[in-house]
N, C-alpha and C. Protein backbone atom coordinates (compact mmCIF):
# COMPACT_ATOMS: atom_id res chain seq x y z
N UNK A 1 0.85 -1.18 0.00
CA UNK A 1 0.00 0.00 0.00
C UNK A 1 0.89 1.23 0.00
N UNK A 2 0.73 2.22 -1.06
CA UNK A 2 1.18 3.45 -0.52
C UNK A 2 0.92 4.56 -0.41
N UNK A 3 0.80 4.90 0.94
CA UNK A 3 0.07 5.86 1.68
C UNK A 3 0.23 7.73 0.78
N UNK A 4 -0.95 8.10 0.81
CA UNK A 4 -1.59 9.45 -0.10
C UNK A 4 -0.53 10.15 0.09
N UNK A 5 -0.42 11.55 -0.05
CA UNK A 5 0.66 12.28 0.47
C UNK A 5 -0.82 13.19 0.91
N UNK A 6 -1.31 13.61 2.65
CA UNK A 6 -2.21 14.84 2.85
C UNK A 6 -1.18 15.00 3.86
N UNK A 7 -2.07 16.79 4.50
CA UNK A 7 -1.97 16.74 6.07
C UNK A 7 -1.90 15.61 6.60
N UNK A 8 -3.24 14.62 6.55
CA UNK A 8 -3.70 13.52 7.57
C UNK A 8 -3.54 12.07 7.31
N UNK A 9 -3.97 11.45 8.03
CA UNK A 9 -3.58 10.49 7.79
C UNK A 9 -3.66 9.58 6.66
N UNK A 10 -2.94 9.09 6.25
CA UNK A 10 -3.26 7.93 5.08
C UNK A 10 -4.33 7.68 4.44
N UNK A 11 -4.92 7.73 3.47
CA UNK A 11 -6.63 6.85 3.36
C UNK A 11 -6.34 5.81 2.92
N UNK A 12 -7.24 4.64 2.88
CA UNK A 12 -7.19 3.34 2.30
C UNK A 12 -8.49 3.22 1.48
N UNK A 13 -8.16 2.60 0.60
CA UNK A 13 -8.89 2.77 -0.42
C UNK A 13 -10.18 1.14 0.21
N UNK A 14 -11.11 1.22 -0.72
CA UNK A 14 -11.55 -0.57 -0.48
C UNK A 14 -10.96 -1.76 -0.62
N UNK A 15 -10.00 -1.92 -1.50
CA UNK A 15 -9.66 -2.76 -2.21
C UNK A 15 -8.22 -2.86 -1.07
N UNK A 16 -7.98 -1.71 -0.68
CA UNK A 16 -6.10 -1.76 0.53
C UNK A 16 -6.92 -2.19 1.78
N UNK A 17 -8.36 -1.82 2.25
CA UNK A 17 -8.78 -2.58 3.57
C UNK A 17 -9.04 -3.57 3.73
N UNK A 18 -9.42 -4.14 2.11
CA UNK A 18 -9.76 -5.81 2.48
C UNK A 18 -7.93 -6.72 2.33
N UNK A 19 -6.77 -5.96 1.97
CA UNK A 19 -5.95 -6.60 1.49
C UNK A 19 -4.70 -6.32 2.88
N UNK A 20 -5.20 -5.16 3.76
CA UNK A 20 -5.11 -5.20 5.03
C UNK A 20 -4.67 -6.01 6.00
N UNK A 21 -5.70 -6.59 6.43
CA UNK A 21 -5.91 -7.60 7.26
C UNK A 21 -5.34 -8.94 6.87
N UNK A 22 -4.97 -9.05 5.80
CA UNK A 22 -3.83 -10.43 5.36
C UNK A 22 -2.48 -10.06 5.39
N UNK A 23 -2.32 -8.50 5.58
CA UNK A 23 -0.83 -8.15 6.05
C UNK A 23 -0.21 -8.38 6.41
N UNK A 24 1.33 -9.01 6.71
CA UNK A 24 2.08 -9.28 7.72
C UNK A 24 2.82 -7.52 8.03
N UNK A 25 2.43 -7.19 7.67
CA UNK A 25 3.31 -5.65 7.90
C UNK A 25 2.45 -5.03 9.41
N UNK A 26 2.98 -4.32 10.68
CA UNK A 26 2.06 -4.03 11.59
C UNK A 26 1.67 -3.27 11.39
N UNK A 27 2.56 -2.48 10.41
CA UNK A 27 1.75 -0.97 10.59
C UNK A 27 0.47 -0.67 9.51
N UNK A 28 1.00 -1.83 8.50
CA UNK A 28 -0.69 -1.65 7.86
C UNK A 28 -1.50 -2.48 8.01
N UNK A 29 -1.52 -3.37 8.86
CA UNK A 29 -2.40 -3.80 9.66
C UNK A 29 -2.85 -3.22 10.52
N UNK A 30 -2.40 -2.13 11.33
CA UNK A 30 -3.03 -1.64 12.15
C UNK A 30 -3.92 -0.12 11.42
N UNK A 31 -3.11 0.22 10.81
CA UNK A 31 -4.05 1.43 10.12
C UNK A 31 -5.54 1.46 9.61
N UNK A 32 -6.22 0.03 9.16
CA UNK A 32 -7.69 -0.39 9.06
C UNK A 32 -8.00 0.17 10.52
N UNK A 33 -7.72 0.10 11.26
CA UNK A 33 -8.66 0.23 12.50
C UNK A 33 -8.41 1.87 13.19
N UNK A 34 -6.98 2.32 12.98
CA UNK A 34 -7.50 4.05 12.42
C UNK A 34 -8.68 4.76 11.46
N UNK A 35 -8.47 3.94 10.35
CA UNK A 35 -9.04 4.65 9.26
C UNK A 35 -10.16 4.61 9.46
N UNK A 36 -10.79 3.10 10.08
CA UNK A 36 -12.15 2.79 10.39
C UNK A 36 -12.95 3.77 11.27
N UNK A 37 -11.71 4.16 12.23
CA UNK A 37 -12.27 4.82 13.76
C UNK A 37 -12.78 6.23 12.94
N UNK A 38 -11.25 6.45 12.33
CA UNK A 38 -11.80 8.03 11.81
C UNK A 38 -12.71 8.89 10.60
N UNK A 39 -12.89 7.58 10.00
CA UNK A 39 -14.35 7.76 9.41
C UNK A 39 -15.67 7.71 9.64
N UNK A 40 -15.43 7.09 10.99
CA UNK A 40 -16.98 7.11 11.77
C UNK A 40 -16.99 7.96 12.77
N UNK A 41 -15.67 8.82 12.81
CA UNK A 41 -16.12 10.08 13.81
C UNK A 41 -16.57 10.90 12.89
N UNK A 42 -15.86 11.06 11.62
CA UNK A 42 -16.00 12.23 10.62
C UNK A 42 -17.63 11.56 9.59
N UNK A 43 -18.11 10.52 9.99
CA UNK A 43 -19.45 10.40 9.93
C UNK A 43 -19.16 10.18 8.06
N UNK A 44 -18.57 9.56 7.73
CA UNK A 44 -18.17 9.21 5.96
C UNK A 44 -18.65 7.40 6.28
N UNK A 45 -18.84 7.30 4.85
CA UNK A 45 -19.23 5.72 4.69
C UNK A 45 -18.25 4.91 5.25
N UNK A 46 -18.64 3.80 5.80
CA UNK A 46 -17.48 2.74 6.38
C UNK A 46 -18.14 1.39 5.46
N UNK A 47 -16.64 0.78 5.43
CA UNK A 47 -16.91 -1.12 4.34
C UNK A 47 -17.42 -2.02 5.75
N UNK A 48 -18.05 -3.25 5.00
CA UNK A 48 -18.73 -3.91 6.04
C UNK A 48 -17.62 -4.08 7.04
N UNK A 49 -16.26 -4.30 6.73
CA UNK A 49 -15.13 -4.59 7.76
C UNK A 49 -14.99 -3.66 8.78
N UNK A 50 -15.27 -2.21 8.24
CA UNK A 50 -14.95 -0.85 9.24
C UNK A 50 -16.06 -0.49 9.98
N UNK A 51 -17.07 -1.34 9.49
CA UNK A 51 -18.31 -1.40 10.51
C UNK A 51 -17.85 -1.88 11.99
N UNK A 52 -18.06 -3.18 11.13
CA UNK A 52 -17.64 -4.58 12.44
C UNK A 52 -16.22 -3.48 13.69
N UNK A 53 -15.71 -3.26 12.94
CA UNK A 53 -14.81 -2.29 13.82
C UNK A 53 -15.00 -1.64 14.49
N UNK A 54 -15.64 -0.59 14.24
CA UNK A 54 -16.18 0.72 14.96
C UNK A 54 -17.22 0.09 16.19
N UNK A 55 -17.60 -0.83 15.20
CA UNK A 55 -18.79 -1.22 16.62
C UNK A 55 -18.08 -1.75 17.62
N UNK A 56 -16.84 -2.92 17.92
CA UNK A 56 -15.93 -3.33 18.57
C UNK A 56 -15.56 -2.02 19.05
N UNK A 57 -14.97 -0.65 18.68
CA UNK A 57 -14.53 0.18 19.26
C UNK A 57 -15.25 0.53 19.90
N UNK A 58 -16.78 1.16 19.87
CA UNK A 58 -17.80 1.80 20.55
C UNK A 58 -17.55 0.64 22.01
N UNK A 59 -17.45 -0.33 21.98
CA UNK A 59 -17.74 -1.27 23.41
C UNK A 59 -16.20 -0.76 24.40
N UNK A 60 -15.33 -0.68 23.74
CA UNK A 60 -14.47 0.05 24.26
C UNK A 60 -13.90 1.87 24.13
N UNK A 61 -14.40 1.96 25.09
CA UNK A 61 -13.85 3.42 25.51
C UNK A 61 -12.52 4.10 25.35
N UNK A 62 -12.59 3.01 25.75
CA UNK A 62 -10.85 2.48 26.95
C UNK A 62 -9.69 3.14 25.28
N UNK A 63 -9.65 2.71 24.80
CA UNK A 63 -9.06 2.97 23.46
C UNK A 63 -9.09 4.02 22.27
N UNK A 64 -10.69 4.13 21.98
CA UNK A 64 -10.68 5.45 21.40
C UNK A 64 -9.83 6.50 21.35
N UNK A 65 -9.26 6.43 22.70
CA UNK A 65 -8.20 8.49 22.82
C UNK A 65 -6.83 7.82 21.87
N UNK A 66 -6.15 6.52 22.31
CA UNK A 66 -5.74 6.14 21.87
C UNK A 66 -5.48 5.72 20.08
N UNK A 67 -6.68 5.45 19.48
CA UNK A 67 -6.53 5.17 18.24
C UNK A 67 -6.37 6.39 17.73
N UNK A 68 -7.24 7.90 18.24
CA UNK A 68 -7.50 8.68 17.40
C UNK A 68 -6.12 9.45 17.89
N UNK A 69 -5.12 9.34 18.28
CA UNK A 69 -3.85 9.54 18.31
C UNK A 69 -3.40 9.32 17.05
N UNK A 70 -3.87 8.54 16.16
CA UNK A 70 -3.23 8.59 14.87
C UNK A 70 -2.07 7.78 14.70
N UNK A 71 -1.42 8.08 13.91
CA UNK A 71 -0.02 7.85 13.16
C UNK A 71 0.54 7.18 14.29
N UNK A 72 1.12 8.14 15.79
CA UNK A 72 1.82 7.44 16.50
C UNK A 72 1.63 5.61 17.55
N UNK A 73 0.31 6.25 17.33
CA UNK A 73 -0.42 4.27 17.47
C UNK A 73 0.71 3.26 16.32
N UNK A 74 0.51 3.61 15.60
CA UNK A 74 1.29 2.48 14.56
C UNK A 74 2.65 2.28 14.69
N UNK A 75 3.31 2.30 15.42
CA UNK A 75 4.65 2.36 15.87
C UNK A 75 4.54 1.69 17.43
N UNK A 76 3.57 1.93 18.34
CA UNK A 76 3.62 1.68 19.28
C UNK A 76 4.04 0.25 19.98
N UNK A 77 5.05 -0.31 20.94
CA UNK A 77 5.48 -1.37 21.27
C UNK A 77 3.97 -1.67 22.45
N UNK A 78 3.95 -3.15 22.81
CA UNK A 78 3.05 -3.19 24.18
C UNK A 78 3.58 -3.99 25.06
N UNK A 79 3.98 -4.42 26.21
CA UNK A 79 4.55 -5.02 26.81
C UNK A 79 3.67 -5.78 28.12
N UNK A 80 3.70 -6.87 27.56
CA UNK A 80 2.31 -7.29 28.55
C UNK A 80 2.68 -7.59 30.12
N UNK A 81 4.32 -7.91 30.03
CA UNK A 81 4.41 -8.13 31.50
C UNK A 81 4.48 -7.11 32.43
N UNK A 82 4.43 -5.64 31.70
CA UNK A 82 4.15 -4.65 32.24
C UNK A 82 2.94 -4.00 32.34
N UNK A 83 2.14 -4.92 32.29
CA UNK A 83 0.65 -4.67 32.56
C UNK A 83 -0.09 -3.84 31.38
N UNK A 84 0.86 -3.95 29.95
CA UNK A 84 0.12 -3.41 28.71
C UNK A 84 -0.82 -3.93 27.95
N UNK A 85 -1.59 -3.31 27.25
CA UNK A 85 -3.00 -4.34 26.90
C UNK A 85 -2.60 -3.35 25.25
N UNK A 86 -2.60 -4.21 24.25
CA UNK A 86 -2.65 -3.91 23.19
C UNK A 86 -3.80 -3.86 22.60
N UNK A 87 -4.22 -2.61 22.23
CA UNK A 87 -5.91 -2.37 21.61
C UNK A 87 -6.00 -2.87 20.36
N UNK A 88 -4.86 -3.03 19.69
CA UNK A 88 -5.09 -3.88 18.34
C UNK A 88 -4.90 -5.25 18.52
N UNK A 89 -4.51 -5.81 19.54
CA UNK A 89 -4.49 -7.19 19.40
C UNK A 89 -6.40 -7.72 19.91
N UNK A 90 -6.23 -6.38 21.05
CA UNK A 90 -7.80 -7.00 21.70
C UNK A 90 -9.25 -6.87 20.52
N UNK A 91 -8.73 -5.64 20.10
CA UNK A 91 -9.40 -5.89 19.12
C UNK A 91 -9.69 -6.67 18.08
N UNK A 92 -8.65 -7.00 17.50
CA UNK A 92 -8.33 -8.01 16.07
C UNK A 92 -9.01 -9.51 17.04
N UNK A 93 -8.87 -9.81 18.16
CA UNK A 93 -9.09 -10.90 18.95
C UNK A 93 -10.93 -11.11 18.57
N UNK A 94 -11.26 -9.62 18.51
CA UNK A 94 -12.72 -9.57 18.78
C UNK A 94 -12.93 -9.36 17.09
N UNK A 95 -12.69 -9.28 16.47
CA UNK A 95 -12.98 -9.42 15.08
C UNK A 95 -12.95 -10.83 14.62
N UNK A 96 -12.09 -11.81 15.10
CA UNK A 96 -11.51 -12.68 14.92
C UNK A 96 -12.77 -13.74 15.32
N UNK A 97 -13.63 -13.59 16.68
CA UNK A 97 -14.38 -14.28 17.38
C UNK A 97 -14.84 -14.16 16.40
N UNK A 98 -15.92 -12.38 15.74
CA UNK A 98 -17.00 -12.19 15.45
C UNK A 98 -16.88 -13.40 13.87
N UNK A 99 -15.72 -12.93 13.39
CA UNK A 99 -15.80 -13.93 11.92
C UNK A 99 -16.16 -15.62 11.64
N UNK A 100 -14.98 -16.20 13.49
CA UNK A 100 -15.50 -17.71 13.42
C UNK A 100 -17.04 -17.78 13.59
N UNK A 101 -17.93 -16.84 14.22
CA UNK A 101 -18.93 -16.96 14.52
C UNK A 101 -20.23 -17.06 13.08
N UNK A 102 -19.93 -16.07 12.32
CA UNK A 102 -20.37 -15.90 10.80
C UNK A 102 -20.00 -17.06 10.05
N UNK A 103 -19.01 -18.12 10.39
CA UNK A 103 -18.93 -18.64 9.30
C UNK A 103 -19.01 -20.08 9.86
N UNK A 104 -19.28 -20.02 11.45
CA UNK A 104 -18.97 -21.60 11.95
C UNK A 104 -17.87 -22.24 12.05
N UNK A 105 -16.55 -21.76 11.89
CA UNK A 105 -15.19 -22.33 11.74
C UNK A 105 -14.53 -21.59 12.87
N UNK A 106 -14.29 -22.55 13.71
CA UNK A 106 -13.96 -24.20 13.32
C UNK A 106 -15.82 -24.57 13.51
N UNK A 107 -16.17 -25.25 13.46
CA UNK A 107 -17.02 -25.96 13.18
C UNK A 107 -17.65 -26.36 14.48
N UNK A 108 -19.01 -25.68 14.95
CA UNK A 108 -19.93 -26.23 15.72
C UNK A 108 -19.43 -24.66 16.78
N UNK A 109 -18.47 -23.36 16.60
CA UNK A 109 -18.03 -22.44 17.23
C UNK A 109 -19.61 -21.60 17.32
N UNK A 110 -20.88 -21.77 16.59
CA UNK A 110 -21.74 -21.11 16.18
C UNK A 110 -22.54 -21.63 17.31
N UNK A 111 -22.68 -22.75 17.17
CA UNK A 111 -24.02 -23.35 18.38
C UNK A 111 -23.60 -23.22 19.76
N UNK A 112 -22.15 -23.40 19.56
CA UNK A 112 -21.40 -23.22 21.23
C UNK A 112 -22.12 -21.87 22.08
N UNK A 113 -21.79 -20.67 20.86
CA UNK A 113 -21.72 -19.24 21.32
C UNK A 113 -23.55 -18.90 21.52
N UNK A 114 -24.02 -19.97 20.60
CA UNK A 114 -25.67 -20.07 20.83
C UNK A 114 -26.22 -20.16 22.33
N UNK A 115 -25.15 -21.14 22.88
CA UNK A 115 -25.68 -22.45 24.27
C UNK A 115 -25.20 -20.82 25.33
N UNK A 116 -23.99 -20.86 24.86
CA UNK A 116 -23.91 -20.07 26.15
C UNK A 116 -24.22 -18.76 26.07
N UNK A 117 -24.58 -17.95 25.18
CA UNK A 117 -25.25 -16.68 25.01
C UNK A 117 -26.46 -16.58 26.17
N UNK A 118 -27.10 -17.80 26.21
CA UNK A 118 -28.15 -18.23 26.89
C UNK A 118 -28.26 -18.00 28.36
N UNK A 119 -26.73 -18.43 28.85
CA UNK A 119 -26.08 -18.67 30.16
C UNK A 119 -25.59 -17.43 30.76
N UNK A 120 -24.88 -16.74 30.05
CA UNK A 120 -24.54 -15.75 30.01
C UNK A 120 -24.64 -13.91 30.00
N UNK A 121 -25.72 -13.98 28.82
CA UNK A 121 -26.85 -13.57 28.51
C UNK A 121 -25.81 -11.69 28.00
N UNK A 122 -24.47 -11.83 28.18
CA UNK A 122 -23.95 -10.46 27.78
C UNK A 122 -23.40 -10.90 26.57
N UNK A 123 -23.47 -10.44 25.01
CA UNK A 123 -22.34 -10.62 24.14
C UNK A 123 -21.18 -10.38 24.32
N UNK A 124 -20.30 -9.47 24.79
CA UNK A 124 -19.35 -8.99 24.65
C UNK A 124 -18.57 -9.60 25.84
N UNK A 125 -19.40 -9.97 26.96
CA UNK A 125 -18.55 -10.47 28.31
C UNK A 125 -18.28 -11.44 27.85
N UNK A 126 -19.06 -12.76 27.00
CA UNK A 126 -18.73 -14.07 26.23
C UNK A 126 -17.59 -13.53 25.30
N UNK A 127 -17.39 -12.84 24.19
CA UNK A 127 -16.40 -12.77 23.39
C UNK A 127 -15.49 -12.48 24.30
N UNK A 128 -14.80 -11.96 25.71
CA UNK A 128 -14.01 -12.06 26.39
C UNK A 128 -13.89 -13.08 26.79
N UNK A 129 -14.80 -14.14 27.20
CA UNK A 129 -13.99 -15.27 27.78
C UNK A 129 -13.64 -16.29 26.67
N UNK A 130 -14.35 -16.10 25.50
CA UNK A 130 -13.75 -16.98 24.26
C UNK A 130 -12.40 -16.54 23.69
N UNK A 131 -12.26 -15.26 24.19
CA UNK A 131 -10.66 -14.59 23.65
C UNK A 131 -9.94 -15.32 24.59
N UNK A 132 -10.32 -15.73 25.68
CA UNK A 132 -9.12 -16.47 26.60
C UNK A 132 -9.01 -17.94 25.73
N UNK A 133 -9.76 -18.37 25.90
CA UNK A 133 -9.56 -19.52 24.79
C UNK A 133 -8.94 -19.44 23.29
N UNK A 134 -8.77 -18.44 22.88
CA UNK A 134 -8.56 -17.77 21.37
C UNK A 134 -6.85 -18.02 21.91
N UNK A 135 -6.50 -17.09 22.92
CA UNK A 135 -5.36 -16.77 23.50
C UNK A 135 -4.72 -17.66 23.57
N UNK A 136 -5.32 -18.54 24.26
CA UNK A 136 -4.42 -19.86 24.51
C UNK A 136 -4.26 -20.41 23.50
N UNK A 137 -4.90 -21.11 22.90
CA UNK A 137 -4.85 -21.92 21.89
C UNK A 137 -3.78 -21.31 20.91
N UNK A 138 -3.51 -20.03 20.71
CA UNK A 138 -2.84 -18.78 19.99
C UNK A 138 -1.29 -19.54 20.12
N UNK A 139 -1.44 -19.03 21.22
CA UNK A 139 -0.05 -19.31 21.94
C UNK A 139 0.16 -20.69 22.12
N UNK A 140 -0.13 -21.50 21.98
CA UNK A 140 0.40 -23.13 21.84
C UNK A 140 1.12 -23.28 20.39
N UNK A 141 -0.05 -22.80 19.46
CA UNK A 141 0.54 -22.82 17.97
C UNK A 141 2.01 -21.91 18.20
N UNK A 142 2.20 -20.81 18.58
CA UNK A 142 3.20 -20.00 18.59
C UNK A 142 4.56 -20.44 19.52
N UNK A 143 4.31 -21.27 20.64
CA UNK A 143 5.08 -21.70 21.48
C UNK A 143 5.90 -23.32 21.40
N UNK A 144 4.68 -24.07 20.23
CA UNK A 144 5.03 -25.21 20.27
C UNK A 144 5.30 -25.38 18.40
N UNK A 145 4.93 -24.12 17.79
CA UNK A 145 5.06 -24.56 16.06
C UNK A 145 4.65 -25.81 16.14
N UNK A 146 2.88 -25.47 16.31
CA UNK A 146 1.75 -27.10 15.62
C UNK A 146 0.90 -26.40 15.47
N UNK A 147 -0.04 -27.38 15.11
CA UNK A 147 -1.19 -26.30 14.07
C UNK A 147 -2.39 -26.30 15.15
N UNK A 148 -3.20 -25.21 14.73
CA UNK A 148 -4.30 -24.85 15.71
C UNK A 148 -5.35 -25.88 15.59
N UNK A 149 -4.87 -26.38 17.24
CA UNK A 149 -6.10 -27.34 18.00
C UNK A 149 -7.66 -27.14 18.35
N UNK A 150 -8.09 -27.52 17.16
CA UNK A 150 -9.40 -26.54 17.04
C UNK A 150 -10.31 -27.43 17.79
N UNK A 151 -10.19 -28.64 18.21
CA UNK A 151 -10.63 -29.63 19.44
C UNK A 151 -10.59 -29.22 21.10
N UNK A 152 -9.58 -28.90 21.07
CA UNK A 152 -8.81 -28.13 22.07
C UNK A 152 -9.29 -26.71 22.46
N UNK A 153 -9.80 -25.94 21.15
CA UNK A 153 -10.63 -24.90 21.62
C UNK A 153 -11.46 -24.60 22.09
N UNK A 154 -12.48 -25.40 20.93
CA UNK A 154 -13.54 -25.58 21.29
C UNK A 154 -14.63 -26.74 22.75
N UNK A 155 -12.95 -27.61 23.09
CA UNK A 155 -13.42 -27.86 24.25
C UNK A 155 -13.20 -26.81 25.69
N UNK A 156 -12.52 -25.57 25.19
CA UNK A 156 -12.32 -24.66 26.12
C UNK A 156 -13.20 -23.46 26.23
N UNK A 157 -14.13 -23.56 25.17
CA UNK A 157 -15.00 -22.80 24.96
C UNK A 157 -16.29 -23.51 25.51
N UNK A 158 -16.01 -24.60 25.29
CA UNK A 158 -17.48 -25.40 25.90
C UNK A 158 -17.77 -25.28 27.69
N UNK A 159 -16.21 -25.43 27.99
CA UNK A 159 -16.13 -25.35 29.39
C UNK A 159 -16.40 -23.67 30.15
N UNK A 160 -16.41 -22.76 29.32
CA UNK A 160 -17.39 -21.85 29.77
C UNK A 160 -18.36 -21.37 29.98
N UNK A 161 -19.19 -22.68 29.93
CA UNK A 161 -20.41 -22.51 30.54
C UNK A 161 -20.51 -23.83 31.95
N UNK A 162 -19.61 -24.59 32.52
CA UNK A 162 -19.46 -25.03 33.46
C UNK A 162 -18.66 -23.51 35.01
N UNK A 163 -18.39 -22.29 34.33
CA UNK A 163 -18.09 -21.65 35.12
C UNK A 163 -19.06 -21.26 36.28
């Protein structure tokens, strides 16, 4: 992608937001979720992706001052053993739920989030405890280089409704 020359920040076109999110680059991976934020303050059309976003942002507060910092977000290190919480990871975490959920993959992730919606009865408090499960499972693939135990997840997802 290469970024406009304005004052402001970068724009992304449709075709650079959907090609985004398959990025290995951080910083244009993280810029979808600027661009998203700051087109729905400045009240301009958002793609179904910058929807799903904004609405994830609206549940968090906590972040907003943060994204709309701009530019210097995209550079930013997070350090978790120092008690840092990365708004693009938590986020992308919660995009990540919302998609297995749309599409059923891994497979039977749809009826799970059905059973315990039930139990639970908050959306967003459930997509937090399925991010712990997301997390883990994350980090096994990353810690052990094997492929994601989607058995393994989804039996950790099941077990949140024995809480």
């Amino acid at each position: 992608m290469s970024p406009r020359a304005s004052g402001h920040q970068a724009r992304l076109t449709s075709q650079e937001t959907s090609n985004v999110m398959f990025s290995a680059d951080r910083q244009t991976h993280r810029r979808i979720f600027l661009e998203a934020w700051r087109k729905a303050t400045n009240q301009e059309p958002l793609e179904p992706l910058e929807a799903r976003i904004v609405e994830i942002m609206r549940q968090h507060p906590e972040y907003q001052a943060f994204i709309e910092g701009g530019e210097a977000a995209l550079e930013r290190d997070f350090l978790p053993d120092r008690g840092q919480a990365n708004p693009f990871l938590h986020l992308g975490l919660h995009l990540a739920i919302l998609e297995q959920l749309s599409i059923d993959q891994p497979r039977g992730i749809r009826q799970l989030y059905q059973d315990l919606i039930g139990r639970i009865g908050d959306p967003h408090r459930l997509e937090h405890a399925i991010m712990d499960c997301l997390m883990e499972a994350l980090w096994r693939v990353q810690q052990h280089q094997e492929a994601f135990d989607e058995r393994a997840y989804l039996d950790c997802v099941k077990r949140l409704g024995e809480r």
